[in-house]
Coordinates of C-alpha atoms in Angstrom, one line a residue:
Chain G
M1 CA -0.1 -0.1 0.0
T2 CA 1.5 3.3 -1.1
A3 CA 1.5 6.4 1.0
D4 CA -0.9 8.1 -1.3
R5 CA -3.5 5.3 -1.0
L6 CA -3.0 5.3 2.9
A7 CA -3.7 9.0 3.0
Q8 CA -6.7 8.5 0.9
V9 CA -8.2 5.6 3.3
A10 CA -7.6 7.9 6.3
I11 CA -9.3 10.8 4.6
R12 CA -12.4 8.6 3.7
G13 CA -12.4 7.1 7.2
Y14 CA -12.1 10.6 8.6
L15 CA -15.0 11.8 6.5
A16 CA -17.2 8.9 7.5
L17 CA -16.6 9.2 11.2
F18 CA -17.3 13.2 10.9
F19 CA -20.8 12.5 9.1
A20 CA -21.6 9.8 11.6
Y21 CA -21.0 12.3 14.3
L22 CA -23.2 14.8 12.6
F23 CA -26.0 12.6 11.6
L24 CA -25.9 9.6 13.7
P25 CA -27.9 11.5 16.8
L26 CA -30.4 12.7 14.3
G27 CA -30.9 9.3 12.9
V28 CA -31.4 8.0 16.6
L29 CA -33.8 10.7 17.3
V30 CA -35.9 10.1 14.3
G31 CA -35.9 6.5 14.9
A32 CA -36.9 6.8 18.4
A33 CA -39.9 8.9 17.5
F34 CA -41.4 5.8 15.7
N35 CA -40.5 3.2 18.5
A36 CA -43.4 2.1 20.8
S37 CA -41.1 2.1 23.8
R38 CA -42.2 4.6 26.2
Y39 CA -38.6 6.0 26.5
P40 CA -37.0 8.1 23.8
T41 CA -34.8 5.3 22.6
L42 CA -34.0 3.2 19.6
V43 CA -33.2 -0.1 21.5
P44 CA -35.0 -2.1 22.6
W45 CA -37.2 -1.8 19.5
E46 CA -40.8 -2.6 20.6
G47 CA -42.6 -2.0 17.1
L48 CA -43.6 1.0 14.8
T49 CA -46.1 3.6 16.2
G50 CA -47.5 6.8 15.4
Q51 CA -48.4 7.3 19.0
W52 CA -46.2 10.0 19.8
F53 CA -47.3 12.3 16.9
A54 CA -50.8 11.8 18.1
D55 CA -49.8 12.7 21.7
L56 CA -48.2 15.9 20.4
L57 CA -51.2 16.9 18.3
A58 CA -53.3 16.4 21.5
D59 CA -51.0 18.5 23.7
R60 CA -52.6 21.8 23.9
L61 CA -49.8 23.6 25.7
M62 CA -47.5 22.4 22.6
G63 CA -50.0 23.9 20.1
E64 CA -50.0 27.1 22.2
A65 CA -46.1 27.2 22.3
A66 CA -46.0 26.7 18.5
W67 CA -48.5 29.2 17.7
N68 CA -46.4 31.8 20.0
S69 CA -43.5 30.9 18.3
L70 CA -45.0 31.6 14.8
V71 CA -46.4 35.1 16.1
V72 CA -43.1 36.1 17.7
G73 CA -41.3 35.0 14.4
L74 CA -43.4 37.1 12.2
G75 CA -43.3 40.0 14.7
V76 CA -39.5 39.8 14.7
V77 CA -39.6 39.8 10.9
A78 CA -41.7 42.9 10.8
V79 CA -39.3 44.8 13.0
S80 CA -36.0 43.3 11.9
V81 CA -36.2 43.6 8.1
P82 CA -37.2 47.4 8.1
V83 CA -34.8 48.3 10.9
G84 CA -31.9 46.3 9.3
T85 CA -32.5 47.8 6.0
A86 CA -32.5 51.3 7.3
G87 CA -29.3 50.6 9.1
A88 CA -27.7 49.2 5.9
L89 CA -28.9 52.3 3.8
V90 CA -27.6 54.8 6.3
L91 CA -24.2 52.8 6.4
S92 CA -23.8 52.7 2.7
S93 CA -24.2 56.4 2.4
L94 CA -21.5 57.1 5.1
H95 CA -17.6 57.6 4.6
A96 CA -14.6 55.9 6.0
R97 CA -14.6 56.7 9.7
A98 CA -18.1 57.3 10.5
R99 CA -19.0 54.2 8.8
T100 CA -16.5 51.9 10.6
L101 CA -17.8 53.3 13.9
L102 CA -21.4 52.8 13.2
Y103 CA -21.0 49.5 11.7
G104 CA -19.4 48.2 14.7
F105 CA -22.1 49.7 16.7
L106 CA -24.9 47.9 14.6
V107 CA -23.1 44.7 14.5
S108 CA -22.3 44.6 18.3
P109 CA -25.6 42.8 19.3
I110 CA -24.6 39.8 17.4
L111 CA -21.5 39.6 19.4
T112 CA -23.1 40.1 22.7
P113 CA -24.1 36.9 24.6
G114 CA -28.0 36.3 24.1
V115 CA -28.3 36.0 27.7
I116 CA -27.1 39.5 28.3
I117 CA -29.7 40.8 25.7
G118 CA -32.4 39.1 27.3
I119 CA -31.5 40.4 30.8
A120 CA -30.8 43.8 29.5
T121 CA -34.0 44.1 27.6
L122 CA -36.1 42.9 30.7
I123 CA -34.3 45.4 33.3
F124 CA -34.7 48.2 30.8
W125 CA -38.3 47.8 29.7
N126 CA -39.7 46.1 32.8
R127 CA -38.0 48.3 35.4
A128 CA -38.0 51.5 33.7
F129 CA -41.2 51.5 31.9
G130 CA -43.1 48.5 33.6
V131 CA -43.7 46.6 30.3
P132 CA -44.1 43.0 31.6
G133 CA -42.4 40.0 30.1
G134 CA -44.4 38.5 27.4
L135 CA -44.5 37.8 23.7
M136 CA -44.2 41.6 23.0
L137 CA -41.0 41.9 24.8
T138 CA -39.7 38.8 23.2
V139 CA -40.1 40.4 19.8
V140 CA -38.3 43.5 21.2
A141 CA -35.5 41.3 22.7
Q142 CA -34.9 39.1 19.7
S143 CA -35.2 42.1 17.1
S144 CA -32.3 43.7 19.0
F145 CA -29.9 41.4 17.4
I146 CA -31.6 39.7 14.6
A147 CA -32.0 43.2 13.0
A148 CA -28.3 43.1 12.6
Y149 CA -28.3 40.0 10.5
C150 CA -31.0 41.7 8.2
M151 CA -28.7 44.7 8.1
L152 CA -25.4 42.5 6.9
L153 CA -27.6 40.8 4.2
V154 CA -29.0 44.1 2.8
L155 CA -25.6 45.9 3.1
A156 CA -23.9 42.9 1.2
R157 CA -26.4 43.4 -1.5
L158 CA -26.0 47.3 -1.6
E159 CA -22.4 46.9 -2.2
R160 CA -23.3 45.4 -5.6
F161 CA -25.8 48.3 -6.3
D162 CA -24.9 50.7 -9.1
R163 CA -25.6 54.1 -7.7
A164 CA -25.9 55.5 -11.0
Q165 CA -29.2 53.9 -11.5
E166 CA -30.5 56.1 -8.4
E167 CA -28.9 59.2 -10.2
A168 CA -30.4 58.0 -13.5
A169 CA -34.0 57.9 -12.0
L170 CA -33.5 61.3 -10.3
S171 CA -32.4 62.5 -13.7
L172 CA -35.3 61.2 -15.2
G173 CA -37.5 63.4 -12.7
A174 CA -38.4 60.9 -10.0
S175 CA -38.9 62.1 -6.5
R176 CA -36.5 60.4 -3.8
L177 CA -39.4 58.4 -2.7
Q178 CA -40.1 57.1 -6.3
V179 CA -36.4 56.2 -6.6
F180 CA -36.6 54.1 -3.4
R181 CA -39.7 52.5 -4.4
R182 CA -39.2 51.8 -7.9
I183 CA -35.3 51.3 -8.0
T184 CA -33.5 50.8 -4.8
L185 CA -36.2 48.4 -3.3
P186 CA -36.7 46.0 -6.1
F187 CA -32.9 45.5 -6.4
L188 CA -32.7 45.0 -2.6
A189 CA -35.7 42.3 -2.8
P190 CA -33.6 39.3 -2.7
A191 CA -31.9 40.4 0.3
L192 CA -35.1 41.4 1.9
Y193 CA -36.6 38.0 1.2
A194 CA -33.5 36.1 2.7
G195 CA -33.4 38.4 5.5
A196 CA -36.9 37.7 6.3
F197 CA -36.2 34.0 6.3
I198 CA -33.2 34.1 8.3
A199 CA -34.9 36.4 11.0
F200 CA -38.0 33.9 11.1
L201 CA -35.4 30.9 11.5
Q202 CA -33.3 32.8 14.1
S203 CA -36.5 33.8 16.0
F204 CA -38.0 30.4 15.9
E205 CA -35.2 28.4 17.4
N206 CA -34.0 31.0 20.0
F207 CA -33.9 30.0 23.5
N208 CA -31.4 31.9 25.7
T209 CA -32.6 35.4 25.0
T210 CA -36.1 34.4 24.9
L211 CA -36.0 32.7 28.4
F212 CA -35.6 36.0 30.1
V213 CA -38.3 37.9 28.6
V214 CA -41.1 35.6 27.8
G215 CA -42.7 36.0 31.1
T216 CA -45.5 33.6 31.6
D217 CA -46.0 32.9 28.0
T218 CA -44.2 30.1 26.3
T219 CA -42.4 29.5 22.9
L220 CA -41.5 26.2 21.2
P221 CA -37.9 26.0 22.5
I222 CA -39.0 27.1 25.9
R223 CA -41.7 24.4 26.1
L224 CA -39.3 21.6 24.6
A225 CA -36.8 22.4 27.3
S226 CA -39.3 22.2 30.1
M227 CA -40.7 18.9 28.6
V228 CA -37.1 17.3 28.5
R229 CA -36.5 18.3 32.0
Q230 CA -39.7 17.2 33.3
T231 CA -40.6 13.8 31.3
M232 CA -38.7 11.9 28.7
S233 CA -41.5 11.4 26.3
P234 CA -40.8 10.4 22.7
S235 CA -43.3 13.2 21.7
V236 CA -40.4 15.3 21.8
N237 CA -38.6 13.3 19.2
A238 CA -42.0 13.6 17.2
L239 CA -41.7 17.3 17.4
A240 CA -38.1 17.2 16.2
V241 CA -38.9 15.1 13.3
I242 CA -41.7 17.6 12.2
L243 CA -39.0 20.4 12.7
I244 CA -36.5 18.5 10.8
A245 CA -38.9 17.8 8.0
T246 CA -40.0 21.4 7.7
T247 CA -36.7 22.9 7.7
V248 CA -35.4 20.4 5.0
A249 CA -38.7 21.0 2.9
A250 CA -38.4 24.8 3.1
A251 CA -34.6 24.8 2.2
A252 CA -35.5 22.5 -0.7
A253 CA -38.3 24.8 -1.8
Y254 CA -36.2 27.9 -1.6
E255 CA -33.5 26.4 -3.6
V256 CA -36.0 25.4 -6.3
L257 CA -37.5 28.7 -6.5
R258 CA -34.0 30.2 -6.5
R259 CA -32.9 28.3 -9.5
R260 CA -36.0 28.9 -11.5
G261 CA -35.6 32.6 -11.1
R262 CA -32.2 32.5 -12.5
Chain W
M1 CA -40.4 73.2 -29.0
S2 CA -37.9 75.9 -29.7
E3 CA -38.5 77.8 -26.5
L4 CA -37.3 74.7 -24.5
R5 CA -34.0 74.7 -26.1
Q6 CA -32.3 76.5 -23.3
S7 CA -28.8 77.6 -23.3
V8 CA -26.7 76.6 -20.3
V9 CA -24.0 78.9 -18.9
V10 CA -21.4 77.6 -16.2
Q11 CA -20.4 80.6 -14.3
R12 CA -17.1 80.9 -12.6
M13 CA -17.6 77.5 -11.1
V14 CA -15.3 76.1 -8.5
K15 CA -15.5 72.8 -6.8
R16 CA -13.0 71.9 -4.1
Y17 CA -12.7 68.3 -2.6
G18 CA -10.6 69.3 0.8
R19 CA -7.8 71.4 -0.4
V20 CA -7.9 70.1 -4.1
A21 CA -9.6 72.1 -6.7
A22 CA -11.5 69.6 -9.2
V23 CA -12.8 72.5 -11.0
D24 CA -10.9 75.7 -10.8
D25 CA -12.7 78.9 -11.8
V26 CA -14.5 77.6 -15.1
T27 CA -16.9 79.7 -17.3
L28 CA -18.6 78.1 -20.2
E29 CA -21.3 79.3 -22.5
I30 CA -23.4 76.8 -24.4
E31 CA -25.7 77.8 -27.1
R32 CA -29.0 76.6 -28.0
G33 CA -28.8 73.3 -30.2
E34 CA -25.2 73.0 -30.0
F35 CA -23.2 69.9 -29.7
V36 CA -20.6 70.8 -27.0
T37 CA -17.9 68.4 -25.8
L38 CA -15.7 68.6 -22.6
L39 CA -12.7 67.0 -23.4
G40 CA -9.6 66.4 -21.2
P41 CA -7.7 63.5 -19.4
S42 CA -8.9 61.8 -16.4
G43 CA -8.6 64.4 -13.2
S44 CA -9.3 67.2 -15.5
G45 CA -12.7 68.2 -14.1
K46 CA -14.7 67.4 -17.0
T47 CA -17.0 64.9 -15.3
T48 CA -17.4 67.1 -12.2
I49 CA -18.6 70.0 -14.5
L50 CA -21.3 67.7 -16.0
M51 CA -22.4 66.2 -12.5
A52 CA -22.7 70.0 -11.2
I53 CA -24.7 70.6 -14.5
A54 CA -26.8 67.5 -13.8
G55 CA -27.3 68.5 -10.1
F56 CA -25.4 65.7 -8.4
V57 CA -22.5 68.0 -7.4
Q58 CA -22.8 71.2 -5.6
P59 CA -20.3 73.7 -6.8
T60 CA -18.3 75.1 -4.0
S61 CA -18.8 78.7 -5.7
G62 CA -20.0 80.1 -9.1
D63 CA -23.2 79.4 -10.7
I64 CA -25.1 77.0 -13.4
L65 CA -27.5 79.2 -15.4
L66 CA -30.2 78.0 -17.5
D67 CA -31.8 80.6 -19.8
G68 CA -30.2 83.3 -17.5
R69 CA -31.8 81.8 -14.5
A70 CA -29.6 80.2 -11.7
I71 CA -30.2 76.7 -11.2
T72 CA -27.4 75.9 -8.8
R73 CA -29.4 74.8 -6.0
L74 CA -32.3 73.2 -8.0
P75 CA -32.3 69.3 -7.1
P76 CA -31.4 67.0 -10.1
E77 CA -35.2 65.7 -10.2
R78 CA -36.4 69.1 -11.0
R79 CA -34.0 70.2 -13.7
N80 CA -35.5 68.3 -16.6
F81 CA -32.1 67.2 -18.2
G82 CA -31.8 63.9 -19.9
M83 CA -28.7 62.1 -18.9
V84 CA -26.8 59.1 -20.4
F85 CA -24.4 57.5 -18.0
Q86 CA -21.0 55.9 -18.6
G87 CA -22.3 52.4 -17.8
Y88 CA -25.8 53.3 -19.0
A89 CA -27.4 52.6 -15.7
L90 CA -30.5 51.1 -17.1
F91 CA -32.9 49.6 -14.7
P92 CA -32.3 45.8 -14.7
H93 CA -35.6 44.6 -13.5
M94 CA -37.5 46.7 -16.0
T95 CA -38.1 46.0 -19.8
V96 CA -36.9 48.4 -22.2
F97 CA -40.4 49.9 -22.6
E98 CA -40.6 50.3 -19.0
N99 CA -37.1 51.8 -18.8
V100 CA -38.1 54.4 -21.3
A101 CA -41.6 54.9 -19.8
F102 CA -40.0 55.7 -16.6
A103 CA -39.5 59.6 -16.6
L104 CA -43.1 59.8 -18.2
R105 CA -44.6 57.5 -15.4
A106 CA -42.5 59.5 -12.8
R107 CA -44.3 62.7 -14.1
G108 CA -47.6 60.8 -13.9
R109 CA -48.5 61.3 -17.6
P110 CA -51.6 59.4 -18.8
G111 CA -51.0 55.9 -20.1
E112 CA -52.1 56.9 -23.9
E113 CA -49.3 59.5 -23.8
V114 CA -46.9 57.3 -22.1
Q115 CA -47.5 54.4 -24.8
R116 CA -47.3 56.9 -27.8
K117 CA -44.1 58.8 -26.6
V118 CA -42.1 55.5 -25.8
V119 CA -43.0 54.0 -29.1
E120 CA -41.7 57.2 -30.7
A121 CA -38.5 57.3 -28.7
L122 CA -37.8 53.7 -29.5
D123 CA -38.5 54.2 -33.0
L124 CA -36.0 57.2 -32.9
V125 CA -33.2 54.7 -32.0
Q126 CA -34.5 51.8 -34.1
L127 CA -35.2 49.7 -31.2
S128 CA -39.2 49.1 -31.3
P129 CA -38.7 45.2 -31.9
Y130 CA -36.9 44.9 -28.4
A131 CA -39.5 46.8 -26.4
Q132 CA -40.3 43.9 -24.1
R133 CA -36.7 42.5 -23.7
L134 CA -34.7 43.2 -20.6
P135 CA -31.6 45.3 -20.6
R136 CA -29.5 42.2 -20.1
Q137 CA -30.8 40.7 -23.2
L138 CA -29.3 43.3 -25.3
S139 CA -25.9 44.1 -26.8
G140 CA -23.8 46.9 -25.7
G141 CA -24.7 49.0 -28.4
Q142 CA -28.5 48.2 -28.1
Q143 CA -28.2 49.2 -24.4
Q144 CA -26.5 52.4 -25.3
R145 CA -29.5 53.3 -27.6
V146 CA -31.9 52.3 -24.7
A147 CA -30.4 54.8 -22.6
L148 CA -30.5 57.4 -25.2
A149 CA -34.2 56.8 -25.8
R150 CA -34.6 57.0 -22.0
A151 CA -33.1 60.3 -21.6
L152 CA -34.8 61.7 -24.7
V153 CA -38.4 60.6 -24.1
F154 CA -39.5 63.5 -21.8
T155 CA -38.1 66.2 -24.2
P156 CA -35.5 67.5 -21.6
H157 CA -33.8 71.1 -21.9
L158 CA -30.5 69.4 -22.7
L159 CA -29.0 66.1 -23.0
L160 CA -25.8 65.1 -20.8
L161 CA -23.6 62.3 -22.1
D162 CA -21.1 61.1 -19.7
E163 CA -18.4 58.9 -21.9
P164 CA -21.4 57.0 -23.3
L165 CA -19.2 55.2 -25.9
S166 CA -16.4 54.3 -23.7
A167 CA -17.6 50.6 -22.8
L168 CA -18.0 49.8 -26.5
D169 CA -15.4 48.1 -28.9
K170 CA -13.6 50.3 -31.4
K171 CA -15.7 49.6 -34.5
L172 CA -19.1 50.0 -32.8
R173 CA -17.9 53.2 -31.4
A174 CA -17.2 54.7 -34.7
D175 CA -20.6 53.7 -35.7
L176 CA -22.4 55.2 -32.9
Q177 CA -20.5 58.4 -33.3
L178 CA -22.0 58.9 -36.6
E179 CA -25.4 58.0 -35.1
L180 CA -25.1 60.2 -32.4
K181 CA -24.4 63.3 -34.6
A182 CA -27.3 62.2 -36.7
L183 CA -29.4 62.1 -33.7
H184 CA -28.3 65.4 -32.5
E185 CA -29.3 67.0 -36.0
R186 CA -32.7 65.2 -35.9
V187 CA -33.7 66.3 -32.2
G188 CA -32.2 69.6 -32.5
L189 CA -31.5 69.6 -28.6
T190 CA -28.4 71.0 -26.9
F191 CA -25.9 68.1 -26.1
L192 CA -23.3 68.2 -23.7
Y193 CA -20.7 65.4 -24.2
V194 CA -17.9 64.3 -21.9
T195 CA -14.9 62.3 -23.0
H196 CA -11.3 61.6 -22.9
D197 CA -11.2 60.6 -26.3
Q198 CA -9.9 63.3 -28.9
D199 CA -11.3 61.5 -32.1
E200 CA -14.9 61.4 -30.6
A201 CA -14.7 65.2 -29.6
L202 CA -13.4 66.3 -33.0
S203 CA -15.6 64.2 -35.2
M204 CA -19.0 64.9 -33.4
S205 CA -18.8 68.4 -31.7
D206 CA -19.7 71.8 -32.9
R207 CA -17.3 73.1 -30.2
V208 CA -14.9 71.5 -27.7
A209 CA -13.8 72.9 -24.4
I210 CA -10.4 71.4 -23.4
L211 CA -9.8 71.1 -19.7
R212 CA -6.6 70.4 -17.6
E213 CA -6.4 70.3 -14.0
G214 CA -9.7 71.7 -13.3
K215 CA -9.2 74.8 -15.7
L216 CA -10.5 75.5 -19.2
V217 CA -7.6 75.8 -21.5
Q218 CA -9.3 76.4 -24.6
F219 CA -12.9 76.4 -26.0
G220 CA -13.6 76.5 -29.9
R221 CA -14.4 74.4 -33.1
P222 CA -12.6 71.2 -33.5
R223 CA -10.7 72.6 -36.7
E224 CA -9.7 76.0 -34.9
L225 CA -8.4 73.9 -31.8
Y226 CA -6.3 71.4 -34.1
E227 CA -4.9 73.9 -36.3
R228 CA -4.5 76.8 -33.8
P229 CA -3.8 75.4 -30.3
A230 CA -3.2 77.9 -27.6
T231 CA -1.0 76.0 -25.4
R232 CA 1.5 73.1 -25.5
F233 CA -1.1 71.0 -23.8
V234 CA -3.7 71.4 -26.3
A235 CA -1.3 70.8 -29.3
D236 CA -0.1 67.4 -27.5
F237 CA -3.5 66.3 -26.3
L238 CA -5.3 66.7 -29.7
G239 CA -3.3 64.9 -32.1
K240 CA 0.5 64.6 -32.0
S241 CA 2.8 67.5 -32.1
N242 CA 6.5 68.5 -32.3
F243 CA 7.8 71.3 -30.2
I244 CA 10.5 73.7 -31.1
A245 CA 11.6 76.1 -28.5
G246 CA 13.4 79.2 -29.9
T247 CA 14.2 82.7 -29.5
A248 CA 12.4 85.5 -31.2
Q249 CA 14.8 87.6 -33.8
G250 CA 12.7 89.9 -36.0
G251 CA 9.6 90.0 -37.9
D252 CA 8.7 91.6 -41.2
G253 CA 5.7 91.2 -43.5
G254 CA 3.8 88.7 -41.5
T255 CA 6.8 86.4 -40.7
L256 CA 8.9 86.0 -37.6
A257 CA 12.5 84.9 -37.8
Y258 CA 13.6 82.7 -34.7
S259 CA 16.5 80.8 -33.9
A260 CA 16.7 77.5 -32.5
G261 CA 19.5 75.0 -32.2
G262 CA 22.0 77.3 -34.4
L263 CA 19.3 77.5 -37.2
T264 CA 17.2 80.5 -38.4
L265 CA 13.5 79.3 -38.7
R266 CA 10.5 81.1 -39.9
Q267 CA 7.1 81.4 -38.4
A268 CA 4.0 83.1 -39.9
V269 CA 2.4 85.7 -37.6
A270 CA -0.8 87.2 -37.9
G271 CA -0.7 90.2 -35.4
A272 CA 2.1 91.9 -33.6
P273 CA 5.3 89.5 -33.7
P274 CA 7.0 88.7 -30.1
A275 CA 9.7 91.2 -29.2
P276 CA 13.4 90.2 -30.4
G277 CA 14.9 88.2 -27.6
A278 CA 11.7 86.5 -26.4
P279 CA 11.5 82.8 -25.8
I280 CA 8.9 81.2 -28.0
L281 CA 7.3 77.9 -28.4
V282 CA 6.3 76.5 -31.7
A283 CA 4.2 73.6 -32.5
L284 CA 4.5 71.4 -35.7
R285 CA 2.1 68.7 -36.7
P286 CA 3.9 65.5 -38.0
E287 CA 1.6 65.4 -40.9
K288 CA 2.7 68.9 -42.2
I289 CA 6.4 68.0 -42.6
A290 CA 7.7 67.0 -45.9
V291 CA 10.5 64.3 -45.9
V292 CA 13.0 64.3 -48.9
A293 CA 16.0 62.2 -49.0
D294 CA 18.8 64.1 -50.9
T295 CA 19.0 67.8 -51.3
P296 CA 17.5 70.2 -48.6
P297 CA 13.8 70.9 -49.5
D298 CA 13.1 74.3 -50.9
T299 CA 10.7 75.2 -48.2
A300 CA 11.6 78.2 -45.8
N301 CA 12.5 75.8 -42.9
A302 CA 14.7 72.8 -43.4
V303 CA 16.2 70.7 -41.1
A304 CA 18.5 67.6 -41.7
G305 CA 18.6 64.4 -39.4
R306 CA 18.8 60.7 -39.3
I307 CA 15.9 58.3 -39.2
A308 CA 16.0 56.6 -35.6
Q309 CA 13.0 54.5 -36.1
W310 CA 10.2 54.0 -38.5
S311 CA 6.7 52.3 -38.9
Y312 CA 4.3 51.4 -41.5
S313 CA 0.5 51.4 -40.9
G314 CA -1.0 51.1 -44.3
T315 CA -2.0 54.7 -44.9
H316 CA 1.2 56.3 -44.0
F317 CA 4.8 55.8 -42.5
Q318 CA 5.5 57.3 -39.2
L319 CA 9.3 58.5 -39.0
L320 CA 11.1 59.2 -35.9
V321 CA 14.0 61.5 -37.0
D322 CA 16.8 62.6 -34.8
T323 CA 18.2 66.0 -35.5
P324 CA 21.2 67.8 -34.3
A325 CA 19.5 71.1 -34.3
V326 CA 15.8 70.5 -33.0
G327 CA 16.0 67.1 -31.4
R328 CA 13.7 64.1 -32.2
M329 CA 10.8 65.0 -34.7
I330 CA 7.9 62.9 -35.5
A331 CA 6.8 63.0 -39.1
T332 CA 4.0 61.1 -40.9
V333 CA 3.9 60.7 -44.6
P334 CA 1.0 59.4 -46.7
A335 CA 2.3 55.9 -47.9
W336 CA 1.1 56.4 -51.5
R337 CA 3.3 59.5 -52.0
C338 CA 6.2 58.9 -49.8
R339 CA 9.3 60.0 -51.9
I340 CA 11.9 58.1 -49.8
E341 CA 12.4 54.4 -48.9
P342 CA 12.5 54.4 -45.1
A343 CA 15.6 52.8 -43.5
T344 CA 16.9 53.1 -40.0
G345 CA 20.0 55.5 -39.9
A346 CA 19.3 56.9 -43.3
T347 CA 19.9 60.8 -43.4
V348 CA 16.7 62.7 -44.3
H349 CA 15.6 66.3 -44.5
L350 CA 12.6 67.7 -43.1
G351 CA 11.0 70.9 -44.5
W352 CA 8.0 72.9 -43.6
D353 CA 6.3 76.3 -44.4
P354 CA 6.1 79.1 -42.0
D355 CA 2.4 78.8 -41.8
A356 CA 2.6 74.9 -40.9
T357 CA 3.5 75.8 -37.4
V358 CA 1.9 77.7 -34.7
I359 CA 3.2 79.5 -31.6
V360 CA 1.8 78.1 -28.5
A361 CA 2.0 79.1 -24.7
E362 CA 3.6 76.9 -22.2
D363 CA 0.8 75.7 -19.6
A364 CA 1.2 77.5 -16.3
S365 CA 1.3 75.0 -13.7
A366 CA 3.8 73.8 -11.2
D367 CA 4.3 70.4 -12.6
S368 CA 4.5 71.5 -16.3
P369 CA 7.6 70.3 -18.1
H370 CA 10.1 72.9 -18.8

């Protein structure tokens, strides 16, 4: 066996291990969702069942948490996309020094630990203004850093924008508002859709920030955490299967649409 | 229509960026219906002047007048000037039709009028079959025409063109030069054109303004600029030129005698000749030099030298001739009547008439060559 061949085998072996590390837990998790055992486990296999999915659908609290997550997610999208876009527009119109400064300021929420953002939001709004923890405050807390992601996406797109298009539109007699609506916005559209998508996902899976500001309400990740802590029901696995399937389907749909658009 | 063809005046415009003056006290008067070109190398301020007229650059001082009225502070969207941008700046998400309709829709014109005017404008640039295409589905030349139609459809006061042909290849550029000139004659609008290409400037313009380091050097008809350049820069930038530095001796009967490199040369002068002893600079076009092999030519000026280098381009020979008296000279001779057989090292005589040359001024600047 030559050294080359040895290296090849080693690389393949490493890859196999790597993918096993990534996907084996998911495989076990998905398998356990269909096992009739009362515990979330693959062995011993006690027979195929849809019981845990039925349990899940019957769980009113879970339904409520899912609904809350959806509402918060849409709320975050509604706040983060406009705020992030505005930030990106301001940034792209600034010059060197001011730009670097403001950029650092706007991106800093991404670098701040989620826990800190959660606590800070709670203290600021609750102590100072008496706003109670809840879905409303969750939207505010999550948006404070998710808006930065939207800003980065829009900013990246703006870098490729030919500003002469805006000048052309102005020279053709369009007002500043018309220029934004008919030239800038259509150009930014893909970044806005991507931003909305990412904002929603970020919001939907957020746990650590949400924990501090959600009050007596509950979102899906919060509900999941408490379920895992209290009992070990395979319906948690069933939920995971649904989330994985939804995510994969959404990603595939996005890719198909994107390819058709080009 | 004619009352809309305004004349534009740039009055003592200055534009500073920090301590650098991009435009330094430029005054330009453009007449109705004229095709005027701002010509200069990069950094000469030509684009800054165009952008100030368009309204995208605010002059540090000075004014832009339209029909005698200052529009310096008027925002670009209220100036009603058509503009063709260097990269065309077509709207990529709109069809050709919608691109051209943009100005009319922005003005809230009724649909019937939009339809009619867009069709007219597309006819003008021969693009009617492409109305429903997207810009990226068109060639560079076609995109250029869309940009023109878009800038003309709303009957602007004037048309500004910022190096509109620079992105095209040479052949297409020559075709579009002719088209642009024909279009100018058809629509009768004032065209203000910016370029660094001297051929474009000479072949299309009624008048050319030559700019250098933010200053207006000379403004006149193309032929006048080529034949009677005011300064060394103009003579050098518009075509090629040989320069002979000499000392004035004396003039009589419209001819000035001057000494250069031990020779006495003659220069035709119209007005009062420079005082004897004054330094002068004479520009001589390469194509105005006669080249003969054996005996000195019977022209008023004759200089002998050796061919240092030569090249053939089909239409003419270009000779680089080293002369002991006036240094290296460039001469171009039409190939079909070249009376010598060019060979490196061969001795030749250069001859020219007193009215073939022109006295030019040195350009006043810290970094001009001396």
